[in-house]
């Protein structure tokens, strides 16, 4: 039985910006092969903000441990465009303390349910070659690699899944 809970929280909530900096810092280290500097962190946050991971067209989910500590997060937002209604998975992140306990799977299931509630028929996401755990997780849970759906910097793998 998991020792964590997942629930919707405001993406503007206390500490979330700090977690987003932590997320981008790790992504920089893994994708760039070195720590991102402050200018790069600011540019990443400005280029791909997370404020739209909120109602009415999105949601931000946070996983917390039994003592209320932040363990991970994931967001979803509806993409503009015609049918099928498509949601984009964003900011999937599990802190080291939450890794190896199935939390990534839990976040993935929860964000798919959020996307369905938003009316999405399909969910897409993007990632990088260096993020092998993410790519493996998406494939294991029914995502298929697909063509790019919109340009976001350094992504080089795109995935999609019908929500049915």
PDB file of C-alpha atoms in Angstrom:
ATOM      1  CA  UNK A   1       0.000   0.000   0.000  1.00  0.00           C
ATOM      2  CA  UNK A   2       1.443   3.386  -0.976  1.00  0.00           C
ATOM      3  CA  UNK A   3       2.637   5.718   1.722  1.00  0.00           C
ATOM      4  CA  UNK A   4       1.575   8.798  -0.239  1.00  0.00           C
ATOM      5  CA  UNK A   5      -1.526  10.577  -1.517  1.00  0.00           C
ATOM      6  CA  UNK A   6      -2.109  12.467  -4.746  1.00  0.00           C
ATOM      7  CA  UNK A   7      -4.450  15.427  -4.985  1.00  0.00           C
ATOM      8  CA  UNK A   8      -5.067  18.635  -6.889  1.00  0.00           C
ATOM      9  CA  UNK A   9      -3.357  21.720  -5.512  1.00  0.00           C
ATOM     10  CA  UNK A  10      -3.000  25.259  -6.863  1.00  0.00           C
ATOM     11  CA  UNK A  11      -0.008  25.562  -9.177  1.00  0.00           C
ATOM     12  CA  UNK A  12       0.497  28.961  -7.565  1.00  0.00           C
ATOM     13  CA  UNK A  13       0.599  27.409  -4.078  1.00  0.00           C
ATOM     14  CA  UNK A  14       3.322  27.932  -1.534  1.00  0.00           C
ATOM     15  CA  UNK A  15       6.572  26.250  -2.492  1.00  0.00           C
ATOM     16  CA  UNK A  16       5.522  25.250  -6.026  1.00  0.00           C
ATOM     17  CA  UNK A  17       7.825  27.760  -7.731  1.00  0.00           C
ATOM     18  CA  UNK A  18      10.709  26.342  -5.682  1.00  0.00           C
ATOM     19  CA  UNK A  19       9.782  22.826  -6.818  1.00  0.00           C
ATOM     20  CA  UNK A  20       9.650  24.024 -10.453  1.00  0.00           C
ATOM     21  CA  UNK A  21      13.171  25.420 -10.052  1.00  0.00           C
ATOM     22  CA  UNK A  22      14.237  22.055  -8.614  1.00  0.00           C
ATOM     23  CA  UNK A  23      12.587  20.304 -11.582  1.00  0.00           C
ATOM     24  CA  UNK A  24      14.319  22.538 -14.148  1.00  0.00           C
ATOM     25  CA  UNK A  25      17.626  22.241 -12.294  1.00  0.00           C
ATOM     26  CA  UNK A  26      17.489  18.447 -12.544  1.00  0.00           C
ATOM     27  CA  UNK A  27      16.346  18.573 -16.173  1.00  0.00           C
ATOM     28  CA  UNK A  28      19.244  20.910 -16.960  1.00  0.00           C
ATOM     29  CA  UNK A  29      21.751  18.626 -15.266  1.00  0.00           C
ATOM     30  CA  UNK A  30      20.469  15.540 -17.064  1.00  0.00           C
ATOM     31  CA  UNK A  31      19.726  17.034 -20.494  1.00  0.00           C
ATOM     32  CA  UNK A  32      22.567  19.560 -20.727  1.00  0.00           C
ATOM     33  CA  UNK A  33      25.013  17.374 -18.840  1.00  0.00           C
ATOM     34  CA  UNK A  34      25.774  20.187 -16.412  1.00  0.00           C
ATOM     35  CA  UNK A  35      23.893  22.346 -13.919  1.00  0.00           C
ATOM     36  CA  UNK A  36      21.741  25.042 -15.501  1.00  0.00           C
ATOM     37  CA  UNK A  37      22.776  28.555 -14.556  1.00  0.00           C
ATOM     38  CA  UNK A  38      20.346  31.151 -13.217  1.00  0.00           C
ATOM     39  CA  UNK A  39      19.797  32.786 -16.617  1.00  0.00           C
ATOM     40  CA  UNK A  40      18.964  29.398 -18.169  1.00  0.00           C
ATOM     41  CA  UNK A  41      16.528  28.592 -15.352  1.00  0.00           C
ATOM     42  CA  UNK A  42      14.786  31.942 -15.785  1.00  0.00           C
ATOM     43  CA  UNK A  43      14.625  31.468 -19.563  1.00  0.00           C
ATOM     44  CA  UNK A  44      13.155  27.962 -19.195  1.00  0.00           C
ATOM     45  CA  UNK A  45      10.477  29.198 -16.799  1.00  0.00           C
ATOM     46  CA  UNK A  46       9.637  32.144 -19.060  1.00  0.00           C
ATOM     47  CA  UNK A  47       9.579  30.048 -22.269  1.00  0.00           C
ATOM     48  CA  UNK A  48       7.410  27.275 -20.860  1.00  0.00           C
ATOM     49  CA  UNK A  49       5.486  28.607 -17.862  1.00  0.00           C
ATOM     50  CA  UNK A  50       3.372  26.368 -15.644  1.00  0.00           C
ATOM     51  CA  UNK A  51       0.625  28.812 -14.652  1.00  0.00           C
ATOM     52  CA  UNK A  52      -1.882  27.255 -17.108  1.00  0.00           C
ATOM     53  CA  UNK A  53      -1.832  23.950 -15.203  1.00  0.00           C
ATOM     54  CA  UNK A  54      -4.938  25.211 -13.414  1.00  0.00           C
ATOM     55  CA  UNK A  55      -8.705  25.306 -13.914  1.00  0.00           C
ATOM     56  CA  UNK A  56     -10.598  25.711 -16.089  1.00  0.00           C
ATOM     57  CA  UNK A  57      -8.327  24.169 -18.739  1.00  0.00           C
ATOM     58  CA  UNK A  58      -5.818  22.343 -16.591  1.00  0.00           C
ATOM     59  CA  UNK A  59      -4.930  20.830 -13.247  1.00  0.00           C
ATOM     60  CA  UNK A  60      -1.841  20.418 -11.089  1.00  0.00           C
ATOM     61  CA  UNK A  61      -1.480  17.291  -8.968  1.00  0.00           C
ATOM     62  CA  UNK A  62       0.857  16.921  -6.012  1.00  0.00           C
ATOM     63  CA  UNK A  63       1.945  13.729  -4.278  1.00  0.00           C
ATOM     64  CA  UNK A  64       2.607  14.072  -0.572  1.00  0.00           C
ATOM     65  CA  UNK A  65       4.032  11.635   1.929  1.00  0.00           C
ATOM     66  CA  UNK A  66       2.361  10.640   5.176  1.00  0.00           C
ATOM     67  CA  UNK A  67       3.844  13.676   6.966  1.00  0.00           C
ATOM     68  CA  UNK A  68       2.656  16.071   4.236  1.00  0.00           C
ATOM     69  CA  UNK A  69       6.053  16.389   2.565  1.00  0.00           C
ATOM     70  CA  UNK A  70       6.178  17.051  -1.173  1.00  0.00           C
ATOM     71  CA  UNK A  71       7.211  13.917  -3.086  1.00  0.00           C
ATOM     72  CA  UNK A  72       6.191  14.621  -6.668  1.00  0.00           C
ATOM     73  CA  UNK A  73       3.920  16.409  -9.089  1.00  0.00           C
ATOM     74  CA  UNK A  74       2.412  16.363 -12.547  1.00  0.00           C
ATOM     75  CA  UNK A  75       0.278  18.819 -14.452  1.00  0.00           C
ATOM     76  CA  UNK A  76      -2.115  18.656 -17.356  1.00  0.00           C
ATOM     77  CA  UNK A  77      -3.513  21.303 -19.671  1.00  0.00           C
ATOM     78  CA  UNK A  78      -5.831  21.216 -22.641  1.00  0.00           C
ATOM     79  CA  UNK A  79      -4.186  22.117 -25.924  1.00  0.00           C
ATOM     80  CA  UNK A  80      -5.972  24.451 -28.317  1.00  0.00           C
ATOM     81  CA  UNK A  81      -7.234  22.940 -31.530  1.00  0.00           C
ATOM     82  CA  UNK A  82      -9.805  20.748 -33.134  1.00  0.00           C
ATOM     83  CA  UNK A  83     -10.862  17.258 -32.198  1.00  0.00           C
ATOM     84  CA  UNK A  84      -9.854  15.012 -30.716  1.00  0.00           C
ATOM     85  CA  UNK A  85      -9.654  17.085 -27.568  1.00  0.00           C
ATOM     86  CA  UNK A  86      -6.040  16.717 -26.495  1.00  0.00           C
ATOM     87  CA  UNK A  87      -4.437  17.277 -23.111  1.00  0.00           C
ATOM     88  CA  UNK A  88      -0.731  17.713 -22.522  1.00  0.00           C
ATOM     89  CA  UNK A  89       1.057  16.125 -19.576  1.00  0.00           C
ATOM     90  CA  UNK A  90       3.575  18.568 -18.070  1.00  0.00           C
ATOM     91  CA  UNK A  91       6.016  18.798 -15.156  1.00  0.00           C
ATOM     92  CA  UNK A  92       6.058  15.115 -14.197  1.00  0.00           C
ATOM     93  CA  UNK A  93       8.599  15.084 -11.406  1.00  0.00           C
ATOM     94  CA  UNK A  94       9.323  12.752  -8.505  1.00  0.00           C
ATOM     95  CA  UNK A  95      11.801  13.845  -5.877  1.00  0.00           C
ATOM     96  CA  UNK A  96      14.517  11.315  -5.022  1.00  0.00           C
ATOM     97  CA  UNK A  97      12.743  10.509  -1.719  1.00  0.00           C
ATOM     98  CA  UNK A  98       9.684   9.332  -3.685  1.00  0.00           C
ATOM     99  CA  UNK A  99      11.438   7.281  -6.335  1.00  0.00           C
ATOM    100  CA  UNK A 100      11.242   3.504  -6.552  1.00  0.00           C
ATOM    101  CA  UNK A 101       7.883   3.207  -4.776  1.00  0.00           C
ATOM    102  CA  UNK A 102       5.509   3.327  -7.762  1.00  0.00           C
ATOM    103  CA  UNK A 103       4.822   7.031  -7.380  1.00  0.00           C
ATOM    104  CA  UNK A 104       5.501   7.751 -11.063  1.00  0.00           C
ATOM    105  CA  UNK A 105       2.826   5.216 -12.011  1.00  0.00           C
ATOM    106  CA  UNK A 106       0.430   6.732  -9.487  1.00  0.00           C
ATOM    107  CA  UNK A 107       0.979  10.222 -10.869  1.00  0.00           C
ATOM    108  CA  UNK A 108       0.504   8.966 -14.414  1.00  0.00           C
ATOM    109  CA  UNK A 109      -2.814   7.289 -13.579  1.00  0.00           C
ATOM    110  CA  UNK A 110      -3.988  10.384 -11.699  1.00  0.00           C
ATOM    111  CA  UNK A 111      -3.110  12.792 -14.507  1.00  0.00           C
ATOM    112  CA  UNK A 112      -4.881  10.596 -17.073  1.00  0.00           C
ATOM    113  CA  UNK A 113      -8.024  10.749 -14.918  1.00  0.00           C
ATOM    114  CA  UNK A 114      -7.686  14.536 -14.646  1.00  0.00           C
ATOM    115  CA  UNK A 115      -7.372  14.779 -18.434  1.00  0.00           C
ATOM    116  CA  UNK A 116     -10.539  12.714 -18.875  1.00  0.00           C
ATOM    117  CA  UNK A 117     -12.407  14.999 -16.441  1.00  0.00           C
ATOM    118  CA  UNK A 118     -11.273  17.986 -18.525  1.00  0.00           C
ATOM    119  CA  UNK A 119     -12.891  16.308 -21.556  1.00  0.00           C
ATOM    120  CA  UNK A 120      -9.713  15.092 -23.260  1.00  0.00           C
ATOM    121  CA  UNK A 121      -9.853  12.073 -25.527  1.00  0.00           C
ATOM    122  CA  UNK A 122      -6.090  11.896 -25.905  1.00  0.00           C
ATOM    123  CA  UNK A 123      -3.046  12.845 -23.843  1.00  0.00           C
ATOM    124  CA  UNK A 124       0.382  13.784 -25.173  1.00  0.00           C
ATOM    125  CA  UNK A 125       3.759  14.506 -23.630  1.00  0.00           C
ATOM    126  CA  UNK A 126       7.329  15.172 -24.594  1.00  0.00           C
ATOM    127  CA  UNK A 127      10.654  14.205 -23.093  1.00  0.00           C
ATOM    128  CA  UNK A 128      14.331  13.801 -23.863  1.00  0.00           C
ATOM    129  CA  UNK A 129      16.597  10.907 -24.751  1.00  0.00           C
ATOM    130  CA  UNK A 130      18.455  11.274 -21.449  1.00  0.00           C
ATOM    131  CA  UNK A 131      15.260  10.746 -19.409  1.00  0.00           C
ATOM    132  CA  UNK A 132      15.167   6.995 -19.922  1.00  0.00           C
ATOM    133  CA  UNK A 133      12.958   6.386 -16.876  1.00  0.00           C
ATOM    134  CA  UNK A 134      10.249   8.673 -18.250  1.00  0.00           C
ATOM    135  CA  UNK A 135      10.355   7.140 -21.711  1.00  0.00           C
ATOM    136  CA  UNK A 136      10.155   3.644 -20.254  1.00  0.00           C
ATOM    137  CA  UNK A 137       7.244   4.594 -17.984  1.00  0.00           C
ATOM    138  CA  UNK A 138       5.225   6.128 -20.817  1.00  0.00           C
ATOM    139  CA  UNK A 139       5.718   3.094 -23.061  1.00  0.00           C
ATOM    140  CA  UNK A 140       4.892   0.683 -20.233  1.00  0.00           C
ATOM    141  CA  UNK A 141       1.573   2.443 -19.597  1.00  0.00           C
ATOM    142  CA  UNK A 142       0.261   2.518 -23.147  1.00  0.00           C
ATOM    143  CA  UNK A 143       1.764   5.646 -24.648  1.00  0.00           C
ATOM    144  CA  UNK A 144       3.137   5.360 -28.156  1.00  0.00           C
ATOM    145  CA  UNK A 145       5.948   7.401 -29.623  1.00  0.00           C
ATOM    146  CA  UNK A 146       4.554   9.905 -32.113  1.00  0.00           C
ATOM    147  CA  UNK A 147       5.539  12.874 -34.267  1.00  0.00           C
ATOM    148  CA  UNK A 148       6.239  16.215 -32.556  1.00  0.00           C
ATOM    149  CA  UNK A 149       3.037  18.029 -31.629  1.00  0.00           C
ATOM    150  CA  UNK A 150       4.495  21.455 -30.792  1.00  0.00           C
ATOM    151  CA  UNK A 151       7.927  22.904 -30.317  1.00  0.00           C
ATOM    152  CA  UNK A 152       9.293  23.110 -26.774  1.00  0.00           C
ATOM    153  CA  UNK A 153      12.994  23.630 -26.743  1.00  0.00           C
ATOM    154  CA  UNK A 154      15.091  20.531 -26.307  1.00  0.00           C
ATOM    155  CA  UNK A 155      12.487  17.708 -26.452  1.00  0.00           C
ATOM    156  CA  UNK A 156      13.381  14.900 -28.818  1.00  0.00           C
ATOM    157  CA  UNK A 157      10.720  12.282 -27.984  1.00  0.00           C
ATOM    158  CA  UNK A 158       6.961  12.788 -28.157  1.00  0.00           C
ATOM    159  CA  UNK A 159       4.290  10.383 -26.908  1.00  0.00           C
ATOM    160  CA  UNK A 160       0.507  10.052 -27.220  1.00  0.00           C
ATOM    161  CA  UNK A 161      -2.168   7.867 -25.706  1.00  0.00           C
ATOM    162  CA  UNK A 162      -5.889   7.556 -26.414  1.00  0.00           C
ATOM    163  CA  UNK A 163      -7.813   7.918 -23.164  1.00  0.00           C
ATOM    164  CA  UNK A 164     -10.855   5.889 -24.182  1.00  0.00           C
TER     165      UNK A 164
END
